[in-house]
Coordinates of C-alpha atoms in Angstrom, one line a residue:
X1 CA 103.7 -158.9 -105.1
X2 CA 102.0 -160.7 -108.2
X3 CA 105.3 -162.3 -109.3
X4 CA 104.5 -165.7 -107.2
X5 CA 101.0 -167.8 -106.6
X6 CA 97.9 -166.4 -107.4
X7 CA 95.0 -168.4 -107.0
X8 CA 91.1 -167.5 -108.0
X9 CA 88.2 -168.4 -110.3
X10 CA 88.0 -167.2 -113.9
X11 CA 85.9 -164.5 -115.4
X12 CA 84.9 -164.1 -118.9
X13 CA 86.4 -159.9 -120.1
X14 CA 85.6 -158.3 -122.9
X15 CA 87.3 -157.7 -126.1
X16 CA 88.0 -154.4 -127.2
X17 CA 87.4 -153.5 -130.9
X18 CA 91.1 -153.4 -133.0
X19 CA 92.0 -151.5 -135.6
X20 CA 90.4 -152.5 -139.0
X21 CA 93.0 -153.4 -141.8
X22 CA 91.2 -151.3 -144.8
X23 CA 90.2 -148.0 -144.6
X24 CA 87.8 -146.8 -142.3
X25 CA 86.0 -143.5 -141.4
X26 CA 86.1 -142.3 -138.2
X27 CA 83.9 -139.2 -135.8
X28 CA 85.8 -136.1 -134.4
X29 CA 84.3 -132.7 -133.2
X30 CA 82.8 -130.3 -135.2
X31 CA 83.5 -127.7 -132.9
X32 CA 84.8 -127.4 -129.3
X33 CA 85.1 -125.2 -126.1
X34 CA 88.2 -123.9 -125.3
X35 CA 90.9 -126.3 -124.0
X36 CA 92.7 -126.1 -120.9
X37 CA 95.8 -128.4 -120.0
X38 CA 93.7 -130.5 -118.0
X39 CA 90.0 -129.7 -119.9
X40 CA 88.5 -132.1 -122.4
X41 CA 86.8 -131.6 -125.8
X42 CA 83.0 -130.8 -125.8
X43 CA 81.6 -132.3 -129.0
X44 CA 78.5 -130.5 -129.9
X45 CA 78.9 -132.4 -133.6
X46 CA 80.9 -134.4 -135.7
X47 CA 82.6 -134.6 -138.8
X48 CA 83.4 -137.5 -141.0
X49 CA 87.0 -138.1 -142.2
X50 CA 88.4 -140.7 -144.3
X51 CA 92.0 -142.5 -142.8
X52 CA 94.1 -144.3 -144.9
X53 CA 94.9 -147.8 -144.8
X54 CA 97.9 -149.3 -143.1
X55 CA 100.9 -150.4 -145.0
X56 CA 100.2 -153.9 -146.6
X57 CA 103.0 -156.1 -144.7
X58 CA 102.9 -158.7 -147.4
X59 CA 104.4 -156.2 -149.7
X60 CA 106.0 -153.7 -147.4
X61 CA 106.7 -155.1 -143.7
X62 CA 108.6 -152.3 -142.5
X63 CA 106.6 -149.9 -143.2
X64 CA 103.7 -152.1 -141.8
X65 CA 105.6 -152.4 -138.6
X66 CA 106.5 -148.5 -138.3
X67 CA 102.8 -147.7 -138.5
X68 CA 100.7 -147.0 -135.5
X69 CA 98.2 -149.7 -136.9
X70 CA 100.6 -152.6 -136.6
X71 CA 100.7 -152.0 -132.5
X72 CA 97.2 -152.9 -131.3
X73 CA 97.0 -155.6 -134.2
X74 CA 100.7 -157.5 -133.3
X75 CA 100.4 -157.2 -129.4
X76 CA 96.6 -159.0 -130.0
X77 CA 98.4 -162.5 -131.1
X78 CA 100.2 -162.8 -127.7
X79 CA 96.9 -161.1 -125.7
X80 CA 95.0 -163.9 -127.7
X81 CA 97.6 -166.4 -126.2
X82 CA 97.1 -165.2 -123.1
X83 CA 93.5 -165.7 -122.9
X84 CA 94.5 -169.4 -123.3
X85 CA 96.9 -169.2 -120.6
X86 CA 99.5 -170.1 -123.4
X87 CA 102.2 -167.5 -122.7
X88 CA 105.9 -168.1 -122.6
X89 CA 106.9 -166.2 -119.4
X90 CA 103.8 -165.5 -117.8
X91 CA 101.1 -167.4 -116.5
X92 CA 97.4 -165.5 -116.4
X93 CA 94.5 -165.6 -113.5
X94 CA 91.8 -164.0 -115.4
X95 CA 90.0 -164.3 -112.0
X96 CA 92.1 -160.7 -111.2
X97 CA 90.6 -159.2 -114.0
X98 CA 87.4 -158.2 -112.2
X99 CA 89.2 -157.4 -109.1
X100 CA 91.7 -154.8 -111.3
X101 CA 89.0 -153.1 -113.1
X102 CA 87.0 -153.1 -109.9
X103 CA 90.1 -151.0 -108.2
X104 CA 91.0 -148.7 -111.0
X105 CA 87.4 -147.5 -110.7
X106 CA 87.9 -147.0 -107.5
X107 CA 90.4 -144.8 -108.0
X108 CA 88.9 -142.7 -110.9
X109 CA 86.1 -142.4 -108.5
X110 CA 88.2 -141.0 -105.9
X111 CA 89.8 -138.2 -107.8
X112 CA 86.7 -137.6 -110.5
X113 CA 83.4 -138.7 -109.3
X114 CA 81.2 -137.6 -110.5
X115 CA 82.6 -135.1 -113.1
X116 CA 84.3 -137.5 -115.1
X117 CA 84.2 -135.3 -118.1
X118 CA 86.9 -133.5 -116.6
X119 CA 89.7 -135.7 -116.7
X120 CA 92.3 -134.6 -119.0
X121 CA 94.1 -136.9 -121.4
X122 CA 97.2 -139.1 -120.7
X123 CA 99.9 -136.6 -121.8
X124 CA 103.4 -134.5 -121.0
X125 CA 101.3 -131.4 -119.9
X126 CA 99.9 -133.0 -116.4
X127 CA 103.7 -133.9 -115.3
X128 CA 105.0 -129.7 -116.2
X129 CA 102.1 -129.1 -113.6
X130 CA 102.5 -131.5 -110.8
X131 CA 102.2 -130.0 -107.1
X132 CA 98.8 -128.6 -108.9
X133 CA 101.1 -125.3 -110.3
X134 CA 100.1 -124.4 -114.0
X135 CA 104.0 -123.8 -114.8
X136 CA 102.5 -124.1 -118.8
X137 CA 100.1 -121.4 -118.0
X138 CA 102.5 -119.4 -116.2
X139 CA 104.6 -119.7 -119.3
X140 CA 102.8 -119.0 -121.7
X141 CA 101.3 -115.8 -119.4
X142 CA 105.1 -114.9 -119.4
X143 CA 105.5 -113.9 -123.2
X144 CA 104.4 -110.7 -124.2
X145 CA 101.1 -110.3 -126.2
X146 CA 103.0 -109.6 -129.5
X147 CA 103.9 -113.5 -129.4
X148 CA 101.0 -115.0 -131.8
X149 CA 98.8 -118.2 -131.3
X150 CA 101.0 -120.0 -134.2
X151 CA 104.3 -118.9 -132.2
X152 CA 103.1 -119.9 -129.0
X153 CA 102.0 -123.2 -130.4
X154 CA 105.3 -123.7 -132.1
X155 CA 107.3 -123.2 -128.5
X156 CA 104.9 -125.6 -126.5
X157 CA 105.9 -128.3 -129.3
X158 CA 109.5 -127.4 -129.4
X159 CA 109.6 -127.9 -125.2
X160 CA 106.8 -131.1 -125.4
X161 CA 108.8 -133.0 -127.8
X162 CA 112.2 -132.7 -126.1
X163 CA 111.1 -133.4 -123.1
X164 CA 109.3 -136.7 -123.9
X165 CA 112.4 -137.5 -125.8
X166 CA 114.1 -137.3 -122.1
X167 CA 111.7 -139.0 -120.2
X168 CA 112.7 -142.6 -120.1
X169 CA 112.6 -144.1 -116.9
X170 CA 115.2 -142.0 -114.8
X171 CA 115.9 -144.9 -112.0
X172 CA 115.2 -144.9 -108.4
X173 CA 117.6 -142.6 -107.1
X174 CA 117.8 -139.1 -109.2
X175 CA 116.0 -136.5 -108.2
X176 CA 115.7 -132.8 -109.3
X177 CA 115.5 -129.9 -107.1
X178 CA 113.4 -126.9 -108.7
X179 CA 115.1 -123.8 -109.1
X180 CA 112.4 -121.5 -108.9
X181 CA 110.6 -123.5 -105.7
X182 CA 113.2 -125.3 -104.0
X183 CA 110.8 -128.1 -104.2
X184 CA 111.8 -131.6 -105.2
X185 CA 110.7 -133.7 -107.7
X186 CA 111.4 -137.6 -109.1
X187 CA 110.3 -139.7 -112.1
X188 CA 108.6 -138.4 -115.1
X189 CA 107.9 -135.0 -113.0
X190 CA 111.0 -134.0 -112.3
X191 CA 112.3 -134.8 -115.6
X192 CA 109.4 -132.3 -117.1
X193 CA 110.3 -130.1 -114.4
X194 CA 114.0 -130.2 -115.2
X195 CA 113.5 -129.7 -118.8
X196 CA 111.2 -126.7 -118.5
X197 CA 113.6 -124.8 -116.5
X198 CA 116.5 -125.6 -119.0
X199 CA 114.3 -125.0 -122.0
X200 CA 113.7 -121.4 -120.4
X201 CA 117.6 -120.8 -119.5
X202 CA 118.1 -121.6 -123.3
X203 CA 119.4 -125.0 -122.7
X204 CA 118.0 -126.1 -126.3
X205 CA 117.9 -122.8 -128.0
X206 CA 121.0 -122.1 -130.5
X207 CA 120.5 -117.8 -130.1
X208 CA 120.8 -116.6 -127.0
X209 CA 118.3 -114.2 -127.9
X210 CA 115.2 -116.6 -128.0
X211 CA 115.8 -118.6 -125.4
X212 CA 112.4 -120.2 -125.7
X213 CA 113.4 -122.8 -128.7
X214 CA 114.4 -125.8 -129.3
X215 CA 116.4 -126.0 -132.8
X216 CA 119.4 -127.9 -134.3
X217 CA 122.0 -125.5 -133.7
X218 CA 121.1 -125.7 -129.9
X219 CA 121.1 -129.4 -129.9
X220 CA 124.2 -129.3 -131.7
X221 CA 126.1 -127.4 -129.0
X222 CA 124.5 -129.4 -126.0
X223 CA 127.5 -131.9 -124.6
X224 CA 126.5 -134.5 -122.0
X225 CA 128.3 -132.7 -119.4
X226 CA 126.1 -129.7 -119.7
X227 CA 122.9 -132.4 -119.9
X228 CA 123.9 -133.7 -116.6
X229 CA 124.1 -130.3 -115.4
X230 CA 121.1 -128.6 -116.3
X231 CA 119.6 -132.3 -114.9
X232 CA 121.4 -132.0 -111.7
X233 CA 123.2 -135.3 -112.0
X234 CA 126.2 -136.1 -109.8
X235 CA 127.6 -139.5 -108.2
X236 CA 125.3 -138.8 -105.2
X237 CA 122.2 -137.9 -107.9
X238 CA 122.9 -141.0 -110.9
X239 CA 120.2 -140.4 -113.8
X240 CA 119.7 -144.1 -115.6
X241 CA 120.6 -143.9 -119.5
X242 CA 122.1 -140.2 -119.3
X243 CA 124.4 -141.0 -122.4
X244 CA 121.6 -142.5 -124.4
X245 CA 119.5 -139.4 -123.8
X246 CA 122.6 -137.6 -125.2
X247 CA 122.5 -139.6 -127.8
X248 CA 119.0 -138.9 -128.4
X249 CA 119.0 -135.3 -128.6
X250 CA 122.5 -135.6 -130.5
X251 CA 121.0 -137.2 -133.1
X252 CA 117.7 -135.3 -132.8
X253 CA 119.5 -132.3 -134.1
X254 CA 120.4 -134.0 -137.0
X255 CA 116.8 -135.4 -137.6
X256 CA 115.8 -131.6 -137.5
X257 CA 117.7 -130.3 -140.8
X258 CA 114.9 -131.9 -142.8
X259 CA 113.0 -128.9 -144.2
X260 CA 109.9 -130.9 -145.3
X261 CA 109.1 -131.2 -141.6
X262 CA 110.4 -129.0 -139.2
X263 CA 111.1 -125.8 -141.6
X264 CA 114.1 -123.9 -142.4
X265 CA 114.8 -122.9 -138.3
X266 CA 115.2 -126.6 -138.1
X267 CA 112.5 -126.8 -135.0
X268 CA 110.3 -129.2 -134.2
X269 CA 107.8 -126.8 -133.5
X270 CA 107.3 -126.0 -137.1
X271 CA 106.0 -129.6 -137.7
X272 CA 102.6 -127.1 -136.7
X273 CA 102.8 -125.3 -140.2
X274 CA 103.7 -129.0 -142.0
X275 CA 100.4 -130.3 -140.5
X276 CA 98.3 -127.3 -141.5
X277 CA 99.3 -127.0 -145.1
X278 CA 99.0 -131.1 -145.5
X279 CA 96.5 -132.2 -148.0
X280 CA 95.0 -134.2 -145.4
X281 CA 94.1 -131.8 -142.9
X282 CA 90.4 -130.5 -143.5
X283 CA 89.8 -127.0 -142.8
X284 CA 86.2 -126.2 -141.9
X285 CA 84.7 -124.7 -138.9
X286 CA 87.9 -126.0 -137.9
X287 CA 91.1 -127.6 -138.6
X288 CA 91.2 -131.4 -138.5
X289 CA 94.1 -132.8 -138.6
X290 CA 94.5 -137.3 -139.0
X291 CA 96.6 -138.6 -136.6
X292 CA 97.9 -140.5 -139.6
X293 CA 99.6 -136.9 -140.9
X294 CA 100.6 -136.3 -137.3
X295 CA 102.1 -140.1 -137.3
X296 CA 104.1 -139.9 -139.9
X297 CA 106.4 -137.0 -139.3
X298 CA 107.2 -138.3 -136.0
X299 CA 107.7 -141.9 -136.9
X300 CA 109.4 -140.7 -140.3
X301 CA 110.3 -137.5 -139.4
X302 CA 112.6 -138.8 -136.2
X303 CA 113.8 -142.0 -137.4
X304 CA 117.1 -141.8 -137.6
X305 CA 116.9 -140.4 -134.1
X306 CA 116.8 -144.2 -132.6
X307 CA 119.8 -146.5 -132.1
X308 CA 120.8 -148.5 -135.5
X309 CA 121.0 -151.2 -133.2
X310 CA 117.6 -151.8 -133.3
X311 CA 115.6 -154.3 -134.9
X312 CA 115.8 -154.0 -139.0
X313 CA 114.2 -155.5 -142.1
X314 CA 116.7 -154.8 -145.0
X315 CA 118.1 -152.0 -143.9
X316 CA 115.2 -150.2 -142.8
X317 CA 115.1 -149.6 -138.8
X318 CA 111.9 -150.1 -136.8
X319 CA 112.3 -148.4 -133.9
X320 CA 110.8 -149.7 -130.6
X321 CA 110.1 -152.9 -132.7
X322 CA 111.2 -156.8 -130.9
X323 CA 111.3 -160.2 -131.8
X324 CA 109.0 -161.9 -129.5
X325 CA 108.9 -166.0 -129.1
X326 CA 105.0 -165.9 -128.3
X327 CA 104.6 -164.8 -132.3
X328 CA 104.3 -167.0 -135.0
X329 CA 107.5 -167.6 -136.8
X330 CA 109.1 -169.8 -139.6
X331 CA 109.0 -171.6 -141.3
X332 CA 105.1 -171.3 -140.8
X333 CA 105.5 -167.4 -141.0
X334 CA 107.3 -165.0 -142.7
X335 CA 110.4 -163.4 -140.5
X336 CA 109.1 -160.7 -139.5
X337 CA 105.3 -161.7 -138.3
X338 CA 107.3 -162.6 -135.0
X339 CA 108.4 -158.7 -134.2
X340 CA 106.1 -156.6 -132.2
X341 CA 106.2 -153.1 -132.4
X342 CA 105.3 -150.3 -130.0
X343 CA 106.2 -147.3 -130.7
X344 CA 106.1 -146.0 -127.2
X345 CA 107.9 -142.7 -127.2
X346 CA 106.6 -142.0 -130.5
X347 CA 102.8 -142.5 -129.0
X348 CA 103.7 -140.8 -126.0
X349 CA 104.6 -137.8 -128.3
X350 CA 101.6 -138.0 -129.8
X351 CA 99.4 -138.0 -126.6
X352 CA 101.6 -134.7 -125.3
X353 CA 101.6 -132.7 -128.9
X354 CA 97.9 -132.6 -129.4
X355 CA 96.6 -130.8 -126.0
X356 CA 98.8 -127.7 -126.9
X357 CA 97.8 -127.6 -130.5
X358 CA 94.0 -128.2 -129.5
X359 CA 93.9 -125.4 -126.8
X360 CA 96.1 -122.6 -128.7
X361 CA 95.2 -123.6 -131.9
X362 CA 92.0 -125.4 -131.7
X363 CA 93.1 -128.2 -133.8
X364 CA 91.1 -131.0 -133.7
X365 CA 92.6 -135.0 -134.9
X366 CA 90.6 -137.7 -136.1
X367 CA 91.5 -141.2 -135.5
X368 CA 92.9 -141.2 -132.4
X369 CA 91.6 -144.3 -131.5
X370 CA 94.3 -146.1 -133.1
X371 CA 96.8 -145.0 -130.2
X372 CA 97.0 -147.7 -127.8
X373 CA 98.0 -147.8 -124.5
X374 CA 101.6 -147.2 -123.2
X375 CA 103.2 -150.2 -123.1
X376 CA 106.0 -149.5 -120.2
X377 CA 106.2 -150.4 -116.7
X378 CA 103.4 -148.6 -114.8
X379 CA 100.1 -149.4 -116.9
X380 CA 102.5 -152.9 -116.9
X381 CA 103.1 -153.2 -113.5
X382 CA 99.3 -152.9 -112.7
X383 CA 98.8 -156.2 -114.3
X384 CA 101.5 -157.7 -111.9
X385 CA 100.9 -156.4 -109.0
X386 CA 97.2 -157.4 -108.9
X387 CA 98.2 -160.9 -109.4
X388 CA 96.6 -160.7 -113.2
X389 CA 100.2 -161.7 -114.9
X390 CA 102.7 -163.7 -112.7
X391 CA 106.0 -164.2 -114.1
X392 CA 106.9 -168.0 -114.4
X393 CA 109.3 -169.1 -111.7
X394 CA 112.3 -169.9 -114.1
X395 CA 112.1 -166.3 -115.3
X396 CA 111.2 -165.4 -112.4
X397 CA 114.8 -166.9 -111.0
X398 CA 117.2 -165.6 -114.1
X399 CA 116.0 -162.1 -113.8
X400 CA 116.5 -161.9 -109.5
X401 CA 119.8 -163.7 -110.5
X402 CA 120.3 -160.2 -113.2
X403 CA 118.8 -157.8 -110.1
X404 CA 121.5 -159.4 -107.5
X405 CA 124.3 -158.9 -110.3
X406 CA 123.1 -155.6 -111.2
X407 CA 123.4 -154.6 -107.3
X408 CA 127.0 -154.9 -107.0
X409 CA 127.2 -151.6 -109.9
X410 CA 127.3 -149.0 -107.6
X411 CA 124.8 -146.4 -107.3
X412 CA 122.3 -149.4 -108.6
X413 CA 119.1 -150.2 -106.0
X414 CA 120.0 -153.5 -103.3
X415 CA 117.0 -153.0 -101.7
X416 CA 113.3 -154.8 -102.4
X417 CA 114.4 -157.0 -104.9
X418 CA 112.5 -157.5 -108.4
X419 CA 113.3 -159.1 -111.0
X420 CA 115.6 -157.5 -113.7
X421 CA 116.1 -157.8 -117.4
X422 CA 117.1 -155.6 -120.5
X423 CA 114.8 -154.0 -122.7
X424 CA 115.0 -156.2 -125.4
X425 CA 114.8 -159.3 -123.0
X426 CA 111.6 -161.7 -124.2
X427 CA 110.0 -161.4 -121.1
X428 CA 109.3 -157.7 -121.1
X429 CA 108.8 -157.6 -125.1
X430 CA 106.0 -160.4 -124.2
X431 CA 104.9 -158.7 -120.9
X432 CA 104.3 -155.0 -123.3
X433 CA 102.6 -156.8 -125.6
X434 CA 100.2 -157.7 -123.1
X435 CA 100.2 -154.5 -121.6
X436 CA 98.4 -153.0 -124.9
X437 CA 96.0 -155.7 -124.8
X438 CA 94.7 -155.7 -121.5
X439 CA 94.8 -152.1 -121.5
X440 CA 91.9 -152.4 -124.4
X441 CA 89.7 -154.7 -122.1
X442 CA 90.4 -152.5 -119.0
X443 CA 89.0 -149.8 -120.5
X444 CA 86.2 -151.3 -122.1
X445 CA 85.5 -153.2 -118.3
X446 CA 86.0 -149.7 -116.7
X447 CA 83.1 -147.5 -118.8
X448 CA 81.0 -150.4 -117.8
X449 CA 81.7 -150.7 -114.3
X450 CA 81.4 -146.3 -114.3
X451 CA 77.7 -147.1 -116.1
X452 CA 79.5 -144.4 -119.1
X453 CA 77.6 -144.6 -122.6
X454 CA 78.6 -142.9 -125.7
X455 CA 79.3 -140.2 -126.0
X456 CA 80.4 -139.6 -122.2
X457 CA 82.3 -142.6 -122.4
X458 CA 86.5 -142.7 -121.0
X459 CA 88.8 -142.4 -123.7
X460 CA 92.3 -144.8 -123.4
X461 CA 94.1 -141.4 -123.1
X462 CA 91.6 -141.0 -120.1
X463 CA 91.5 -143.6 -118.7
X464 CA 95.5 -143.9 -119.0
X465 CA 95.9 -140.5 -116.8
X466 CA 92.9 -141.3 -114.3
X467 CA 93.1 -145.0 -113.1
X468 CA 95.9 -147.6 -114.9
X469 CA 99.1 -145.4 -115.0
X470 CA 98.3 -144.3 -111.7
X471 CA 96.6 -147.1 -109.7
X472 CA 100.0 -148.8 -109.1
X473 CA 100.9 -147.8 -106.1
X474 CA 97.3 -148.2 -103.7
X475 CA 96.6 -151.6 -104.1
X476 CA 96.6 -154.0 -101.2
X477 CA 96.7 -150.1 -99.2
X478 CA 96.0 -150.9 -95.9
X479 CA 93.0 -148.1 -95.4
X480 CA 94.8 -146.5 -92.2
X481 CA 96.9 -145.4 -95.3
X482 CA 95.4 -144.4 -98.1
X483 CA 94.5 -140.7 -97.2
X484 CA 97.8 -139.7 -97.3
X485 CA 98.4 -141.3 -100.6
X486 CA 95.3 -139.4 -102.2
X487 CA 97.9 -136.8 -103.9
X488 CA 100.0 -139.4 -105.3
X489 CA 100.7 -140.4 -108.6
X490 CA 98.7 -142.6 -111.2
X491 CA 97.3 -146.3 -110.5
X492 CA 100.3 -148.5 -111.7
X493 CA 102.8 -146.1 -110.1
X494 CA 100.5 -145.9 -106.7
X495 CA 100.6 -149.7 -106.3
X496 CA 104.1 -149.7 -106.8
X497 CA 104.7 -147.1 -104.3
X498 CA 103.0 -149.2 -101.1
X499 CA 104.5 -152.1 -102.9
X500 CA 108.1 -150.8 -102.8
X501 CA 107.9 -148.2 -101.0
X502 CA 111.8 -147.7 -100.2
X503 CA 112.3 -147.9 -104.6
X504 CA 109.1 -147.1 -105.8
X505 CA 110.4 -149.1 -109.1
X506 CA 107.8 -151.7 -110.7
X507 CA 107.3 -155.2 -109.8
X508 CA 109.5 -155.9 -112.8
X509 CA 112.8 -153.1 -113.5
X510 CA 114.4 -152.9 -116.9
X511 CA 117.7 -151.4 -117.7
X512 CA 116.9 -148.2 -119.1
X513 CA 119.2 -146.6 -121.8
X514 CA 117.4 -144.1 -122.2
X515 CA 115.6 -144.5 -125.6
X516 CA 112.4 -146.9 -124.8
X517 CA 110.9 -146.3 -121.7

């Protein structure tokens, strides 16, 4: 679906606002009600904080493009070129614009209507408790009182982090089978799943006396044949990208013997105490952290966590950064205005790390706005399969041409062929880049179409969890059908589950390593 003729009348969407280039002041709670894993914040008041500036790229591009700033303002050239129906690989009917907004209501409807205050925000939390079981609670109820707020908090981050780190897409065919319910589980769940049960067998924990860690010593010891174990993979169960998630917690352990961050025990759970000492953070009726603090000892913190084969600007690696040919480059620009960053696992960190901190800790951040959406295949593969984006047919020929070739690998999907290319391939740096823009005038299109008004209006993160991450997989439904598809995951994912429904993959696969999506 959406990857051939579309035809349909135009409609005029709104722009959502992007992220100023000076300094700028932004509104966070005063004060809150307590915070469960799926809750939201009550804001009785607000407080006034000062954020700093992005990096200036005429004098420092790399740090320009490592900053969470650079996302939303790079990925708005090529949405801009989009409105103009002036893309490289894709060619736009704004005339499904309307008719996508109109169904990811629907959907947030469905689930929420009409206590839309409830929905949670996009995060790691929601996939530890899929099949509606609090495993998080149940955790936490699990450790005796003695265990403080600030210990508690620091084991949450330890398990959030390293989990997100193993969440990249995990293919069509792995499964995990629970060992506490014999239930089974796929996709982003299982791999939260998975990596709950090894974090509390000690998987990630170098003492076998506190199990319930992740440090470097643990990370240190883990081989990739004890990954694929406590993952459950086998010929018969293939995860995509096992070694690269090796890699990752390989050289995550390394990232962790920086003091500054993550404290003499070498945990990334002790990032909490970094945060609450920082200058930045305000401490009033309570603590504020900027998610400019909270940015920068991910993005700096884990950076030499990413492959060195990544993108570079002398010397300096960006991370989930691409060249993209929809940018300007030279000789009319400099070289590096024709990279796009995104940042995605690092954002995705960010959207899991706060919940725990905000219910255990009450810790409030200001400026979250300046997270985007994820750009990866389910808030992308809305686009597509509602016929918004349809990939142009010589693309649309090299990467069928890639899927067919990638087939004859065995353990590889032959069935419900998409089109296939590699992470760094133009088309899906061009189609991610227009996944965080049309993301911004979804949202903006959805608070109108749900009649929302300040201050009860859906944030991105909501918005994310409720309607475009999981709309995938309803659309087109027949309505026979859709009942028994009311338990299933987000928007994106739902459409690509009717879509495909023998895969479940996206209307466009990528070959995962294991470090970007």
């Amino acid at each position: 679906m959406g990857l051939f003729n579309r035809k349909g009348k135009s409609v005029t969407t709104d722009d959502a606002s992007v992220a100023s280039k000076h300094s700028r002041t932004t509104s966070i709670p005063a004060d809150t009600t307590t915070m469960s894993g799926s809750s939201h914040l009550t804001p009785p008041s607000a407080v006034n904080i000062a954020l700093p500036p992005p990096p200036d790229p005429g004098t420092d591009p790399a740090a320009y493009l490592r900053s969470i700033h650079a996302v939303r303002e790079r990925s708005r050239l090529v949405h801009d070129r989009a409105k103009q129906n002036q893309l490289a690989h894709f060619d736009v009917d704004l005339s499904k614009f309307a008719e996508t907004a109109a169904y990811v209501v629907s959907i947030i409807k469905r689930d929420f209507a009409p206590h839309y205050h409830n929905i949670p925000p996009h995060g790691r939390w929601q996939h530890f408790d899929v099949g509606d079981t609090a495993r998080i609670d149940r955790l936490l109820a699990s450790w005796p009182s003695k265990i403080d707020a600030e210990e508690r908090t620091r084991r949450l981050l330890d398990l959030f982090l390293v989990s997100v780190l193993l969440d990249a897409g995990a293919g069509t065919k792995w499964s995990y089978q629970s060992k506490e319910s014999g239930k089974i589980y796929r996709r982003s769940e299982g791999l939260a799943v998975a990596s709950l049960e090894m974090f509390k067998a000690g998987y990630f924990s170098g003492d076998s006396t506190e199990p319930y860690q992740v440090n470097a010593a643990g990370l240190n010891r883990l081989s990739p044949g004890q990954l694929a174990i406590g993952l459950q993979v086998s010929d018969s169960n293939p995860l995509a990208g096992l070694e690269g998630r090796a890699g990752l917690l390989s050289r995550l352990a390394e990232a962790l013997q920086n003091p500054e961050y993550f404290g003499s025990s070498q945990r990334p759970g002790n990032m909490l105490d970094y945060l609450l000492a920082h200058p930045t953070t305000q401490h009033s009726s309570v603590p504020v952290v900027t998610i400019s603090t909270l940015w920068s000892v991910l993005i700096d913190g884990l950076a030499s966590i990413w492959p060195g084969s990544r993108t570079q600007i002398a010397g300096t690696s960006l991370g989930d950064a691409w060249p993209c040919s929809s940018m300007p480059s030279p000789p009319s620009a400099q070289p590096w205005e024709n990279i796009i960053p995104f940042h995605k696992l690092t954002q995705w960190l960010c959207y899991s790390l706060m919940p725990p901190m905000t219910k255990l800790m009450n810790i409030q951040f200001a400026g979250v706005d300046l997270l985007t959406g994820l750009p990866e295949y389910r808030n992308g593969g809305l686009f597509i399969d509602t016929g918004l984006l349809t990939l142009k047919p010589a693309d649309a020929k090299r990467g069928i041409e890639a899927y067919h070739h990638n087939a004859t690998v065995r353990g590889q999907p032959s069935m419900e062929v998409v089109p296939l290319f590699t992470a760094d391939d133009d088309v899906v740096v061009e189609w991610r880049a227009l996944t965080v823009g049309f993301l911004d005038d979804l949202l903006v299109e959805v608070n109108r179409l749900l009649k929302l008004a300040e201050p009860d209006k859906l944030s991105l993160a909501q918005m994310l969890e409720a309607g475009s991450w999981k709309v995938s997989a309803l659309y087109s439904t027949p309505s026979s059908v859709m009942p028994k598809l009311t338990s299933c995951p987000k928007g994106g994912r739902e459409l690509a589950e009717v879509s495909r429904p023998n895969t479940k993959q996206p209307p466009i696969m990528t070959l995962s390593d294991g470090t970007v999506f």
